[in-house]
Amino acid sequence: QVQLVEYGGGLVQAGGSLRLSCAASGSFPFNRMGWYRQAPGKQRELVAIITNGGRTNYADSVKERFTISRDNAKNTVYLQMNSLKPEDTAVYYCNMDLFVQEYWGQGTQVTVSS
């Protein structure tokens, strides 16, 4: 059973930075790894995704501010978040897929104060 555990959420002032990480239990040849977020009263949305080959894609709202990376040897995906804004406040979820099956972390709260 694959389990994803996220770390790094918290409270930060606008303009600050946070780094999220998400580690998978065991060793698996994950295809895509990504981060999603869900703000109160809103639908979950894609933040950033990275393929096994290192290709990345970002939501327009986070481009130039967030950077996604992965360490395949550690089955870990990271999200470096800079220049944070109050509208970035949400629960952030990591996601990994093994092509036919996808897995989600439990979520970590990121709160950006103005």
PDB file of C-alpha atoms in Angstrom:
ATOM      1  CA  GLN A   1       0.000   0.000   0.000  1.00  0.00           C
ATOM      2  CA  VAL A   2       1.421   3.343  -1.047  1.00  0.00           C
ATOM      3  CA  GLN A   3       1.246   6.132   1.497  1.00  0.00           C
ATOM      4  CA  LEU A   4       2.214   9.744   0.890  1.00  0.00           C
ATOM      5  CA  VAL A   5       3.252  11.965   3.780  1.00  0.00           C
ATOM      6  CA  GLU A   6       3.568  15.730   3.388  1.00  0.00           C
ATOM      7  CA  TYR A   7       5.753  18.087   5.392  1.00  0.00           C
ATOM      8  CA  GLY A   8       6.436  21.787   5.507  1.00  0.00           C
ATOM      9  CA  GLY A   9       3.145  23.616   5.752  1.00  0.00           C
ATOM     10  CA  GLY A  10       2.609  26.448   8.186  1.00  0.00           C
ATOM     11  CA  LEU A  11       1.927  30.126   8.693  1.00  0.00           C
ATOM     12  CA  VAL A  12       3.966  32.713   6.839  1.00  0.00           C
ATOM     13  CA  GLN A  13       3.685  36.423   6.107  1.00  0.00           C
ATOM     14  CA  ALA A  14       3.000  37.673   2.626  1.00  0.00           C
ATOM     15  CA  GLY A  15       6.213  37.787   0.624  1.00  0.00           C
ATOM     16  CA  GLY A  16       7.700  34.904   2.562  1.00  0.00           C
ATOM     17  CA  SER A  17       8.694  31.410   1.496  1.00  0.00           C
ATOM     18  CA  LEU A  18       7.855  27.832   2.378  1.00  0.00           C
ATOM     19  CA  ARG A  19       9.082  24.507   1.107  1.00  0.00           C
ATOM     20  CA  LEU A  20       6.739  21.556   0.991  1.00  0.00           C
ATOM     21  CA  SER A  21       7.902  17.987   0.645  1.00  0.00           C
ATOM     22  CA  CYS A  22       6.029  14.750   0.115  1.00  0.00           C
ATOM     23  CA  ALA A  23       7.567  11.335   0.560  1.00  0.00           C
ATOM     24  CA  ALA A  24       6.102   8.037  -0.588  1.00  0.00           C
ATOM     25  CA  SER A  25       6.470   4.875   1.420  1.00  0.00           C
ATOM     26  CA  GLY A  26       8.458   2.209  -0.362  1.00  0.00           C
ATOM     27  CA  SER A  27      10.093   2.335  -3.776  1.00  0.00           C
ATOM     28  CA  PHE A  28       7.855   2.718  -6.821  1.00  0.00           C
ATOM     29  CA  PRO A  29       8.407   3.892 -10.412  1.00  0.00           C
ATOM     30  CA  PHE A  30       6.061   6.839 -10.158  1.00  0.00           C
ATOM     31  CA  ASN A  31       5.095   8.545 -13.368  1.00  0.00           C
ATOM     32  CA  ARG A  32       3.897  12.043 -12.558  1.00  0.00           C
ATOM     33  CA  MET A  33       4.191  13.775  -9.210  1.00  0.00           C
ATOM     34  CA  GLY A  34       2.297  16.905  -8.429  1.00  0.00           C
ATOM     35  CA  TRP A  35       0.854  19.371  -5.978  1.00  0.00           C
ATOM     36  CA  TYR A  36      -2.759  20.489  -5.767  1.00  0.00           C
ATOM     37  CA  ARG A  37      -4.463  22.872  -3.390  1.00  0.00           C
ATOM     38  CA  GLN A  38      -7.929  23.539  -2.090  1.00  0.00           C
ATOM     39  CA  ALA A  39      -8.999  26.795  -0.505  1.00  0.00           C
ATOM     40  CA  PRO A  40     -12.151  27.037   1.635  1.00  0.00           C
ATOM     41  CA  GLY A  41     -15.255  27.003  -0.534  1.00  0.00           C
ATOM     42  CA  LYS A  42     -13.292  26.296  -3.700  1.00  0.00           C
ATOM     43  CA  GLN A  43     -12.547  23.254  -5.798  1.00  0.00           C
ATOM     44  CA  ARG A  44      -9.202  21.509  -5.655  1.00  0.00           C
ATOM     45  CA  GLU A  45      -6.886  22.900  -8.317  1.00  0.00           C
ATOM     46  CA  LEU A  46      -3.605  21.918  -9.863  1.00  0.00           C
ATOM     47  CA  VAL A  47      -0.605  23.894  -8.641  1.00  0.00           C
ATOM     48  CA  ALA A  48       2.303  22.162 -10.352  1.00  0.00           C
ATOM     49  CA  ILE A  49       3.222  18.833 -11.836  1.00  0.00           C
ATOM     50  CA  ILE A  50       6.456  17.134 -12.858  1.00  0.00           C
ATOM     51  CA  THR A  51       6.836  14.083 -15.063  1.00  0.00           C
ATOM     52  CA  ASN A  52       9.304  11.260 -14.623  1.00  0.00           C
ATOM     53  CA  GLY A  53      11.381  12.910 -17.308  1.00  0.00           C
ATOM     54  CA  GLY A  54      11.494  16.205 -15.436  1.00  0.00           C
ATOM     55  CA  ARG A  55       9.011  18.155 -17.535  1.00  0.00           C
ATOM     56  CA  THR A  56       7.050  20.639 -15.437  1.00  0.00           C
ATOM     57  CA  ASN A  57       3.770  22.461 -15.702  1.00  0.00           C
ATOM     58  CA  TYR A  58       2.455  25.220 -13.446  1.00  0.00           C
ATOM     59  CA  ALA A  59      -0.809  26.985 -12.812  1.00  0.00           C
ATOM     60  CA  ASP A  60      -0.631  30.522 -14.194  1.00  0.00           C
ATOM     61  CA  SER A  61      -1.173  31.942 -10.707  1.00  0.00           C
ATOM     62  CA  VAL A  62       2.062  30.439  -9.359  1.00  0.00           C
ATOM     63  CA  LYS A  63       4.408  30.698 -12.349  1.00  0.00           C
ATOM     64  CA  GLU A  64       7.685  32.448 -11.578  1.00  0.00           C
ATOM     65  CA  ARG A  65       7.014  32.040  -7.830  1.00  0.00           C
ATOM     66  CA  PHE A  66       6.786  28.282  -7.221  1.00  0.00           C
ATOM     67  CA  THR A  67       9.213  25.551  -8.280  1.00  0.00           C
ATOM     68  CA  ILE A  68       8.453  21.837  -8.294  1.00  0.00           C
ATOM     69  CA  SER A  69      11.205  19.229  -8.187  1.00  0.00           C
ATOM     70  CA  ARG A  70      11.547  15.552  -7.445  1.00  0.00           C
ATOM     71  CA  ASP A  71      14.094  13.074  -6.139  1.00  0.00           C
ATOM     72  CA  ASN A  72      13.304   9.682  -7.642  1.00  0.00           C
ATOM     73  CA  ALA A  73      15.800   7.887  -5.422  1.00  0.00           C
ATOM     74  CA  LYS A  74      13.875   9.112  -2.396  1.00  0.00           C
ATOM     75  CA  ASN A  75      10.402   8.932  -3.982  1.00  0.00           C
ATOM     76  CA  THR A  76       9.953  12.531  -2.884  1.00  0.00           C
ATOM     77  CA  VAL A  77       8.472  15.595  -4.536  1.00  0.00           C
ATOM     78  CA  TYR A  78       9.125  19.149  -3.397  1.00  0.00           C
ATOM     79  CA  LEU A  79       7.404  22.491  -3.866  1.00  0.00           C
ATOM     80  CA  GLN A  80       9.433  25.617  -3.221  1.00  0.00           C
ATOM     81  CA  MET A  81       7.042  28.516  -2.751  1.00  0.00           C
ATOM     82  CA  ASN A  82       8.414  32.054  -2.861  1.00  0.00           C
ATOM     83  CA  SER A  83       6.753  35.467  -2.796  1.00  0.00           C
ATOM     84  CA  LEU A  84       3.723  33.968  -1.134  1.00  0.00           C
ATOM     85  CA  LYS A  85       0.428  35.826  -1.300  1.00  0.00           C
ATOM     86  CA  PRO A  86      -2.674  35.614   0.915  1.00  0.00           C
ATOM     87  CA  GLU A  87      -4.511  34.005  -2.006  1.00  0.00           C
ATOM     88  CA  ASP A  88      -2.072  31.080  -1.803  1.00  0.00           C
ATOM     89  CA  THR A  89      -3.709  30.099   1.491  1.00  0.00           C
ATOM     90  CA  ALA A  90      -5.082  26.579   1.117  1.00  0.00           C
ATOM     91  CA  VAL A  91      -4.604  22.959   2.021  1.00  0.00           C
ATOM     92  CA  TYR A  92      -1.909  21.577  -0.258  1.00  0.00           C
ATOM     93  CA  TYR A  93      -2.057  17.949  -1.379  1.00  0.00           C
ATOM     94  CA  CYS A  94       0.599  15.926  -3.122  1.00  0.00           C
ATOM     95  CA  ASN A  95      -0.315  13.411  -5.770  1.00  0.00           C
ATOM     96  CA  MET A  96       1.644  10.598  -7.396  1.00  0.00           C
ATOM     97  CA  ASP A  97       0.586   8.122 -10.015  1.00  0.00           C
ATOM     98  CA  LEU A  98       1.668   4.686 -11.150  1.00  0.00           C
ATOM     99  CA  PHE A  99      -0.149   5.151 -14.476  1.00  0.00           C
ATOM    100  CA  VAL A 100      -3.236   3.086 -13.583  1.00  0.00           C
ATOM    101  CA  GLN A 101      -3.452   4.158  -9.951  1.00  0.00           C
ATOM    102  CA  GLU A 102      -3.006   7.500  -8.268  1.00  0.00           C
ATOM    103  CA  TYR A 103      -2.326   8.341  -4.660  1.00  0.00           C
ATOM    104  CA  TRP A 104      -2.941  11.386  -2.489  1.00  0.00           C
ATOM    105  CA  GLY A 105      -1.360  12.733   0.632  1.00  0.00           C
ATOM    106  CA  GLN A 106      -3.389  13.806   3.632  1.00  0.00           C
ATOM    107  CA  GLY A 107      -2.844  17.504   2.969  1.00  0.00           C
ATOM    108  CA  THR A 108      -0.876  20.211   4.713  1.00  0.00           C
ATOM    109  CA  GLN A 109      -2.189  23.659   5.590  1.00  0.00           C
ATOM    110  CA  VAL A 110      -0.457  26.723   4.188  1.00  0.00           C
ATOM    111  CA  THR A 111      -1.636  30.048   5.562  1.00  0.00           C
ATOM    112  CA  VAL A 112      -0.304  33.348   4.255  1.00  0.00           C
ATOM    113  CA  SER A 113      -1.086  36.408   6.331  1.00  0.00           C
ATOM    114  CA  SER A 114      -1.293  39.870   4.850  1.00  0.00           C
TER     115      SER A 114
END
